[in-house]
Short mmCIF file of C-alpha atoms and ligand atoms in Angstrom, two decimals:
data_model
loop_
_atom_site.label_atom_id
_atom_site.label_comp_id
_atom_site.label_asym_id
_atom_site.label_seq_id
_atom_site.Cartn_x
_atom_site.Cartn_y
_atom_site.Cartn_z
CA MET A 1041 11.46 12.16 17.91
CA ALA A 1042 8.13 12.69 16.19
CA GLU A 1043 5.11 13.26 18.37
CA ILE A 1044 2.38 10.66 17.79
CA GLY A 1045 -1.24 11.76 18.16
CA THR A 1046 -4.59 12.39 16.57
CA ASP A 1047 -4.53 16.19 16.39
CA ILE A 1048 -5.71 16.92 12.84
CA THR A 1049 -5.49 20.70 13.33
CA LEU A 1050 -1.85 20.45 14.38
CA ALA A 1051 -1.14 18.11 11.45
CA ALA A 1052 -2.80 20.52 9.02
CA ASN A 1053 -0.79 23.46 10.42
CA LEU A 1054 2.48 21.58 9.97
CA LEU A 1055 1.54 20.72 6.37
CA HIS A 1056 0.63 24.38 5.72
CA LYS A 1057 4.15 25.30 6.86
CA GLY A 1058 5.72 22.90 4.36
CA GLU A 1059 6.55 20.18 6.89
CA VAL A 1060 6.45 16.44 6.21
CA ILE A 1061 4.38 14.25 8.55
CA GLY A 1062 3.34 10.60 8.91
CA VAL A 1063 -0.28 9.84 7.99
CA PRO A 1064 -2.41 6.73 8.31
CA THR A 1065 -4.22 5.19 5.38
CA GLU A 1066 -6.18 1.96 5.09
CA THR A 1067 -3.40 0.45 2.94
CA VAL A 1068 -0.14 1.52 4.61
CA TYR A 1069 1.10 4.67 6.40
CA GLY A 1070 2.29 7.53 4.20
CA LEU A 1071 4.93 10.24 4.45
CA ALA A 1072 2.91 13.29 3.46
CA ALA A 1073 3.56 16.84 2.28
CA ASN A 1074 1.69 19.55 0.39
CA ALA A 1075 1.73 18.19 -3.18
CA LEU A 1076 1.59 21.73 -4.61
CA ASN A 1077 4.71 22.89 -2.75
CA PRO A 1078 7.85 21.56 -4.51
CA LYS A 1079 10.10 22.46 -1.56
CA ALA A 1080 7.96 20.38 0.78
CA VAL A 1081 7.88 17.52 -1.72
CA VAL A 1082 11.68 17.51 -2.02
CA LYS A 1083 11.83 16.81 1.72
CA ILE A 1084 9.86 13.58 1.21
CA PHE A 1085 12.47 12.30 -1.25
CA GLU A 1086 15.29 13.30 1.10
CA ILE A 1087 13.77 11.70 4.20
CA LYS A 1088 12.95 8.46 2.35
CA LYS A 1089 16.24 8.49 0.43
CA ARG A 1090 14.11 7.89 -2.62
CA PRO A 1091 15.46 8.58 -6.12
CA PHE A 1092 13.82 11.57 -7.79
CA PHE A 1093 12.85 9.47 -10.82
CA ASP A 1094 10.35 7.53 -8.68
CA PRO A 1095 7.07 9.53 -8.71
CA LEU A 1096 4.69 10.05 -5.79
CA ILE A 1097 0.98 9.35 -5.34
CA VAL A 1098 -1.22 12.42 -4.80
CA HIS A 1099 -3.99 11.95 -2.24
CA ILE A 1100 -7.25 13.89 -2.53
CA PRO A 1101 -10.38 13.91 -0.33
CA ASN A 1102 -12.99 13.23 -3.03
CA THR A 1103 -13.67 13.33 -6.77
CA ASP A 1104 -14.98 16.94 -6.65
CA VAL A 1105 -11.45 18.37 -6.59
CA LEU A 1106 -10.14 16.05 -9.32
CA PRO A 1107 -10.66 18.54 -12.21
CA ASN A 1108 -8.20 20.90 -10.46
CA TYR A 1109 -5.38 18.43 -10.93
CA VAL A 1110 -6.08 16.21 -13.96
CA LYS A 1111 -7.16 16.93 -17.52
CA ASP A 1112 -9.60 14.08 -17.79
CA VAL A 1113 -10.69 10.70 -16.42
CA PRO A 1114 -11.16 8.03 -19.10
CA PRO A 1115 -14.46 6.06 -18.98
CA LEU A 1116 -13.33 2.74 -17.49
CA LEU A 1117 -11.34 4.48 -14.76
CA LYS A 1118 -14.39 6.63 -14.05
CA MET A 1119 -16.42 3.45 -13.51
CA VAL A 1120 -13.76 1.97 -11.21
CA MET A 1121 -13.68 5.25 -9.31
CA ASP A 1122 -17.46 5.33 -8.87
CA MET A 1123 -17.43 1.77 -7.57
CA PHE A 1124 -14.22 1.52 -5.53
CA SER A 1125 -13.06 4.96 -4.37
CA PRO A 1126 -12.46 5.94 -1.66
CA GLY A 1127 -10.32 2.85 -1.27
CA PRO A 1128 -7.09 0.99 -2.02
CA ILE A 1129 -6.82 2.01 -5.67
CA THR A 1130 -4.63 4.57 -7.49
CA TYR A 1131 -5.29 6.00 -10.96
CA LEU A 1132 -2.68 7.24 -13.43
CA LEU A 1133 -4.28 10.32 -15.04
CA PRO A 1134 -3.05 13.12 -17.35
CA LYS A 1135 -1.82 15.83 -15.02
CA LYS A 1136 -2.52 19.55 -15.12
CA ASP A 1137 0.32 22.04 -14.66
CA LEU A 1138 -0.72 22.79 -11.09
CA ILE A 1139 0.88 19.48 -10.05
CA PRO A 1140 4.64 20.17 -9.91
CA ASP A 1141 6.86 18.01 -12.13
CA ILE A 1142 8.80 16.77 -9.12
CA VAL A 1143 5.66 14.95 -7.93
CA SER A 1144 5.25 12.98 -11.17
CA SER A 1145 9.01 12.78 -11.87
CA GLY A 1146 8.37 14.65 -15.09
CA LEU A 1147 5.85 12.09 -16.40
CA GLU A 1148 2.65 13.24 -18.16
CA ASN A 1149 0.49 11.23 -15.77
CA VAL A 1150 0.06 11.81 -12.08
CA ALA A 1151 -0.96 9.02 -9.70
CA ILE A 1152 -4.14 9.96 -7.81
CA ARG A 1153 -5.72 8.17 -4.86
CA ILE A 1154 -8.73 8.85 -2.63
CA PRO A 1155 -8.00 7.04 0.64
CA SER A 1156 -10.81 5.86 2.92
CA HIS A 1157 -9.14 6.00 6.34
CA PRO A 1158 -11.36 8.33 8.42
CA LEU A 1159 -8.50 10.38 9.94
CA MET A 1160 -6.79 10.77 6.58
CA SER A 1161 -10.10 11.82 4.99
CA LYS A 1162 -10.64 14.34 7.77
CA LEU A 1163 -7.15 15.74 7.25
CA LEU A 1164 -7.58 15.97 3.47
CA GLU A 1165 -10.96 17.69 3.89
CA SER A 1166 -9.40 20.24 6.22
CA ILE A 1167 -6.62 21.50 3.91
CA PRO A 1168 -6.86 23.37 0.59
CA PHE A 1169 -4.17 21.28 -1.14
CA PRO A 1170 -3.66 17.57 -1.97
CA LEU A 1171 -1.04 15.46 -0.21
CA ALA A 1172 1.85 13.77 -1.98
CA ALA A 1173 2.64 10.66 0.04
CA PRO A 1174 4.73 7.57 -0.60
CA SER A 1175 4.72 4.75 1.93
CA ALA A 1176 6.47 5.96 5.09
CA ASN A 1177 9.47 3.64 5.00
CA PRO A 1178 13.08 4.17 3.97
CA PHE A 1179 13.33 3.48 0.22
CA GLY A 1180 13.34 -0.26 -0.46
CA TYR A 1181 12.35 -1.35 3.07
CA ILE A 1182 9.09 -2.89 4.30
CA SER A 1183 6.08 -0.54 4.30
CA PRO A 1184 4.65 0.60 7.67
CA THR A 1185 1.20 -0.42 8.88
CA THR A 1186 1.28 1.27 12.31
CA ALA A 1187 2.36 4.68 13.65
CA SER A 1188 5.08 2.97 15.67
CA HIS A 1189 6.56 1.41 12.50
CA VAL A 1190 6.90 4.96 11.13
CA GLN A 1191 8.28 6.26 14.42
CA LYS A 1192 10.99 3.58 14.58
CA GLN A 1193 12.36 4.33 11.14
CA LEU A 1194 11.63 7.94 10.34
CA GLY A 1195 10.71 9.40 13.74
CA ASN A 1196 13.89 11.49 13.89
CA ASP A 1197 13.17 13.15 10.57
CA ILE A 1198 9.56 14.32 11.00
CA PRO A 1199 7.72 16.34 13.67
CA TYR A 1200 4.41 14.47 13.81
CA ILE A 1201 2.73 11.14 13.02
CA ILE A 1202 -1.05 10.83 13.02
CA ASP A 1203 -1.99 7.64 14.84
CA GLY A 1204 -4.75 5.89 12.92
CA GLY A 1205 -4.25 2.44 14.42
CA ASN A 1206 -3.39 -0.61 12.32
CA SER A 1207 -3.91 -0.19 8.58
CA SER A 1208 -7.05 -2.20 7.86
CA ILE A 1209 -5.86 -3.55 4.49
CA GLY A 1210 -2.12 -3.74 5.13
CA ILE A 1211 -0.84 -3.75 1.56
CA GLU A 1212 -0.41 -0.81 -0.84
CA SER A 1213 -3.02 0.33 -3.34
CA THR A 1214 -3.52 -1.28 -6.74
CA ILE A 1215 -2.27 1.12 -9.46
CA ILE A 1216 -4.18 1.26 -12.77
CA SER A 1217 -4.33 3.23 -15.99
CA GLU A 1218 -6.55 3.09 -19.06
CA ALA A 1219 -5.60 2.93 -22.75
CA ASN A 1220 -7.31 1.50 -25.84
CA GLU A 1221 -10.45 0.67 -23.83
CA LYS A 1222 -8.47 -1.56 -21.50
CA ILE A 1223 -7.42 -1.30 -17.87
CA PHE A 1224 -3.70 -1.78 -17.26
CA ILE A 1225 -2.55 -2.86 -13.81
CA HIS A 1226 0.81 -1.32 -12.89
CA ARG A 1227 0.98 -2.63 -9.34
CA LEU A 1228 -1.02 -5.39 -7.68
CA GLY A 1229 -2.45 -4.22 -4.38
CA GLY A 1230 -5.38 -3.85 -2.03
CA LEU A 1231 -8.06 -3.91 -4.73
CA ASN A 1232 -8.26 -7.34 -6.35
CA ILE A 1233 -8.24 -8.12 -10.06
CA GLU A 1234 -11.48 -10.00 -9.38
CA ASP A 1235 -13.04 -6.67 -8.34
CA LEU A 1236 -11.85 -4.89 -11.47
CA GLU A 1237 -13.33 -7.73 -13.51
CA LYS A 1238 -16.76 -6.58 -12.33
CA ILE A 1239 -16.20 -3.56 -14.59
CA THR A 1240 -14.49 -5.07 -17.62
CA ASP A 1241 -12.77 -8.25 -18.70
CA LYS A 1242 -10.31 -6.17 -20.71
CA ILE A 1243 -7.59 -6.07 -18.07
CA GLU A 1244 -3.88 -6.43 -18.71
CA LEU A 1245 -0.96 -6.67 -16.34
CA ALA A 1246 1.58 -3.93 -17.06
CA ILE A 1247 3.92 -4.78 -14.23
CA VAL A 1248 7.36 -4.07 -15.57
CA SER A 1249 10.17 -5.50 -13.51
CA SER A 1250 13.55 -4.32 -12.44
CA SER A 1251 15.45 -1.17 -13.27
CA ASN A 1252 13.14 0.33 -15.90
CA PRO A 1253 12.93 4.05 -15.04
CA GLU A 1254 9.57 4.29 -16.83
CA ALA A 1255 8.10 2.13 -14.09
CA PRO A 1256 10.26 2.95 -11.12
CA GLY A 1257 7.90 1.49 -8.54
CA GLN A 1258 8.69 -1.90 -9.88
CA LEU A 1259 12.35 -1.68 -8.98
CA ASP A 1260 13.78 -4.86 -7.59
CA SER A 1261 14.53 -5.13 -3.91
CA HIS A 1262 11.39 -3.38 -2.77
CA TYR A 1263 9.43 -4.16 0.38
CA ALA A 1264 12.54 -6.01 1.56
CA PRO A 1265 13.70 -6.95 5.05
CA ARG A 1266 17.41 -6.51 5.85
CA LYS A 1267 17.82 -10.25 6.29
CA PRO A 1268 17.94 -12.47 3.19
CA LEU A 1269 14.46 -13.74 2.31
CA PHE A 1270 13.88 -17.01 0.49
CA LEU A 1271 10.61 -18.25 -1.00
CA LYS A 1272 9.11 -21.72 -0.98
CA ASN A 1273 5.90 -23.10 -2.42
CA ASN A 1274 5.35 -25.12 0.71
CA ILE A 1275 6.97 -25.07 4.14
CA ASP A 1276 6.91 -28.32 6.10
CA THR A 1277 6.50 -27.26 9.73
CA SER A 1278 7.94 -30.55 11.00
CA GLU A 1279 11.33 -29.56 9.57
CA LEU A 1280 11.90 -26.06 10.91
CA LEU A 1281 15.37 -24.92 12.03
CA ASN A 1282 16.08 -22.58 14.97
CA THR A 1283 18.41 -20.37 12.96
CA MET A 1284 15.87 -19.32 10.33
CA GLY A 1285 12.64 -17.37 10.53
CA TYR A 1286 9.51 -18.78 8.89
CA LEU A 1287 6.45 -17.08 7.47
CA THR A 1288 3.62 -19.40 6.52
CA PHE A 1289 -0.04 -19.37 5.56
CA GLY A 1290 -2.42 -21.66 7.45
CA LYS A 1291 0.17 -23.59 9.47
CA ILE A 1292 0.66 -23.87 13.20
CA SER A 1293 3.75 -24.63 15.27
CA THR A 1294 5.02 -23.66 18.70
CA LEU A 1295 8.34 -22.18 17.55
CA ASP A 1296 9.00 -18.47 18.27
CA ASN A 1297 10.74 -18.07 14.92
CA HIS A 1298 7.64 -19.21 13.03
CA LEU A 1299 4.85 -16.72 12.30
CA ASP A 1300 1.71 -17.61 10.41
CA LEU A 1301 -0.07 -14.96 8.32
CA SER A 1302 -3.49 -16.50 8.88
CA PRO A 1303 -3.99 -19.85 10.60
CA ASN A 1304 -7.47 -20.14 9.08
CA LYS A 1305 -6.24 -19.13 5.62
CA ASN A 1306 -7.98 -15.79 5.33
CA LEU A 1307 -6.25 -13.64 2.67
CA SER A 1308 -7.40 -10.30 4.17
CA ASP A 1309 -5.88 -11.28 7.53
CA ALA A 1310 -2.71 -12.36 5.74
CA ALA A 1311 -2.40 -8.93 4.05
CA ILE A 1312 -2.95 -7.17 7.39
CA HIS A 1313 -0.14 -9.19 9.01
CA LEU A 1314 2.35 -9.39 6.13
CA PHE A 1315 4.55 -6.32 6.70
CA ASP A 1316 4.31 -6.45 10.49
CA TYR A 1317 5.42 -10.09 10.60
CA LEU A 1318 8.26 -9.46 8.14
CA ARG A 1319 9.45 -6.66 10.44
CA ILE A 1320 9.21 -8.90 13.51
CA LEU A 1321 11.22 -11.66 11.83
CA ASP A 1322 13.72 -9.09 10.54
CA GLY A 1323 14.24 -7.93 14.13
CA MET A 1324 14.71 -11.39 15.71
CA GLU A 1325 18.29 -11.80 16.87
CA GLN A 1326 18.39 -15.58 16.84
CA ILE A 1327 17.71 -15.92 13.11
CA ASP A 1328 19.87 -14.90 10.17
CA SER A 1329 17.46 -15.39 7.27
CA ILE A 1330 13.75 -15.72 6.55
CA VAL A 1331 11.87 -18.33 4.53
CA ALA A 1332 8.39 -17.40 3.35
CA GLU A 1333 5.72 -19.56 1.84
CA LEU A 1334 3.88 -18.38 -1.29
CA LEU A 1335 0.10 -17.97 -1.01
CA PRO A 1336 -2.60 -19.08 -3.45
CA GLU A 1337 -2.56 -16.85 -6.57
CA ILE A 1338 -6.06 -15.50 -6.03
CA GLY A 1339 -7.44 -12.22 -4.66
CA LEU A 1340 -5.04 -10.54 -2.23
CA GLY A 1341 -2.82 -13.63 -2.47
CA ARG A 1342 -1.52 -12.27 -5.78
CA ALA A 1343 -0.51 -8.93 -4.28
CA ILE A 1344 1.05 -10.62 -1.24
CA ASN A 1345 3.08 -12.97 -3.45
CA ASP A 1346 4.18 -9.97 -5.53
CA ARG A 1347 5.55 -8.27 -2.39
CA LEU A 1348 7.27 -11.46 -1.25
CA ARG A 1349 8.89 -11.95 -4.66
CA ARG A 1350 10.15 -8.36 -4.71
CA ALA A 1351 11.41 -8.71 -1.15
CA CYS A 1352 13.68 -11.55 -2.20
CA SER A 1353 14.42 -10.59 -5.78
CA SER A 1354 17.78 -8.99 -5.14
CA LEU A 1355 19.27 -12.28 -4.01
O1 TXA B 2802 -1.33 2.45 -0.80
C1 TXA B 2802 -0.55 3.25 -1.33
O2 TXA B 2802 -0.53 3.45 -2.55
C2 TXA B 2802 0.41 4.00 -0.39
C3 TXA B 2802 -0.40 4.94 0.49
C4 TXA B 2802 0.47 5.79 1.38
O3 TXA B 2802 -1.23 5.72 -0.33
N1 TXA B 2802 1.38 4.72 -1.13
C5 TXA B 2802 2.38 4.10 -1.80
O4 TXA B 2802 3.27 4.98 -2.38
O5 TXA B 2802 2.51 2.89 -1.87
P1 TXA B 2802 4.70 4.55 -2.90
O6 TXA B 2802 5.36 5.83 -3.30
O7 TXA B 2802 5.38 3.72 -1.92
O8 TXA B 2802 4.36 3.76 -4.20
C6 TXA B 2802 3.79 4.44 -5.27
C7 TXA B 2802 4.08 3.77 -6.56
C8 TXA B 2802 5.54 3.82 -6.90
O9 TXA B 2802 5.89 2.53 -7.27
C9 TXA B 2802 5.60 4.77 -8.07
O10 TXA B 2802 6.61 4.43 -8.96
C10 TXA B 2802 4.23 4.62 -8.68
O11 TXA B 2802 3.38 4.47 -7.58
N2 TXA B 2802 3.83 5.86 -9.36
C11 TXA B 2802 3.56 7.04 -8.79
N3 TXA B 2802 3.26 7.97 -9.73
C12 TXA B 2802 3.35 7.34 -10.91
C13 TXA B 2802 3.19 7.76 -12.26
N4 TXA B 2802 2.87 9.01 -12.56
N5 TXA B 2802 3.35 6.83 -13.24
C14 TXA B 2802 3.69 5.56 -12.93
N6 TXA B 2802 3.88 5.10 -11.67
C15 TXA B 2802 3.72 5.98 -10.68
MG1 MG B 2803 6.47 2.25 -1.13
#
C-alpha cells in the first residue's frame, strides 16, 4: 500500500528515481511522474490502464520555465495565463522536442498547467523537471479529490501519495487553445466561461464527443461510477425509492440514499462534493443505480453537468 504523507523531499526523491506518485492539486488529485522521462511516463499509462492515444497534462511551477517546453504562447492565452494561472486552467501549446512524444500522444501541442495547490507548487519548485499527471483514477472512473480516494483505487500500484486535503475546486481544469484570434474550449472545468469572457468574447466550444482519437479526453463513459447513472432535469424528493441512489442540488430529505450537492445551491460547493458523493453512492450496497439531477447551465454548473452527462453516456 502507498504511504500517505506530506514529505515533499521524499516525494521528489521518488520522482527523481522514475517512480509514479499521487499528488494533490486544487482541481483533483493527479498520478504524477517526471514528464521528461518516457519510462516513468509509461508507468502512468500502465497504472491507470489508459490508452496511449490519450495525452497527459504537463504541470509546471510557474511561467518562467515555459519557454523550455513550448515554442510560443499566443496572445489571448498569454492574457488568460496572466489573469488566471496558477489555477484550474490548462493550455494547449506547440511543444518543443524536450517533451517526449508519449506525453502528447504524438500531437504537436502539449497540455500545460500551473496548479495552485501549495504542496503541489512546493513539489514542482523543488524538482528540475515538469510533472506529467492525469487524474489519479483508473481510466474512465470518477476522479479523486482526496488522498484516500487515490489510496483506495491505486494504492497498491504506487509508493507514495502526498496528502493535500480535499481538493478545493473538485472538478478538473478547463482546457483551452487559441486559433484565429479565438479561444477554443476543449473541456469545461474549474475555470468558468464567464471568467474567460473577461478577456474576449471570441470563445468557441470545441468539445468533441465520443470516440474521436483527436480529442481523446472526450471519450464517452468518463468520470463514471460502476453503477448505472441516469439524469433528470428535476428530482421530486417526495417520490424517492429505497433501491436507487439520488444526487440533487438544493434539496433536502432524510433518506440515506439521497445526497445533496449543495443545500443552499452554491455551485462551488457542488463541484467540491460531486466526485466524492458519486463515489459514496457507487459504494452503497442497498442501491443498484443512481439518479442525478442536472444543475443550472451557468458557471461551474456547466462543467458539473458535462461530467454527469459523460458519466451516464455509455448507457
Ligand atoms: O485538473 C486537471 O486537469 C487534472 C489535474 C491532475 O491537473 N488533470 C486531468 O488530467 O484531468 P486527465 O489526464 O485526467 O485529463 C486531461 C485531458 C484529457 O482529456 C486529454 O485527452 C486532454 O487533457 N489532453 C491532454 N493533452 C492534450 C493535447 N495535447 N491535446 C488535446 N487534449 C489533450
Ligand atoms: Mg481524468
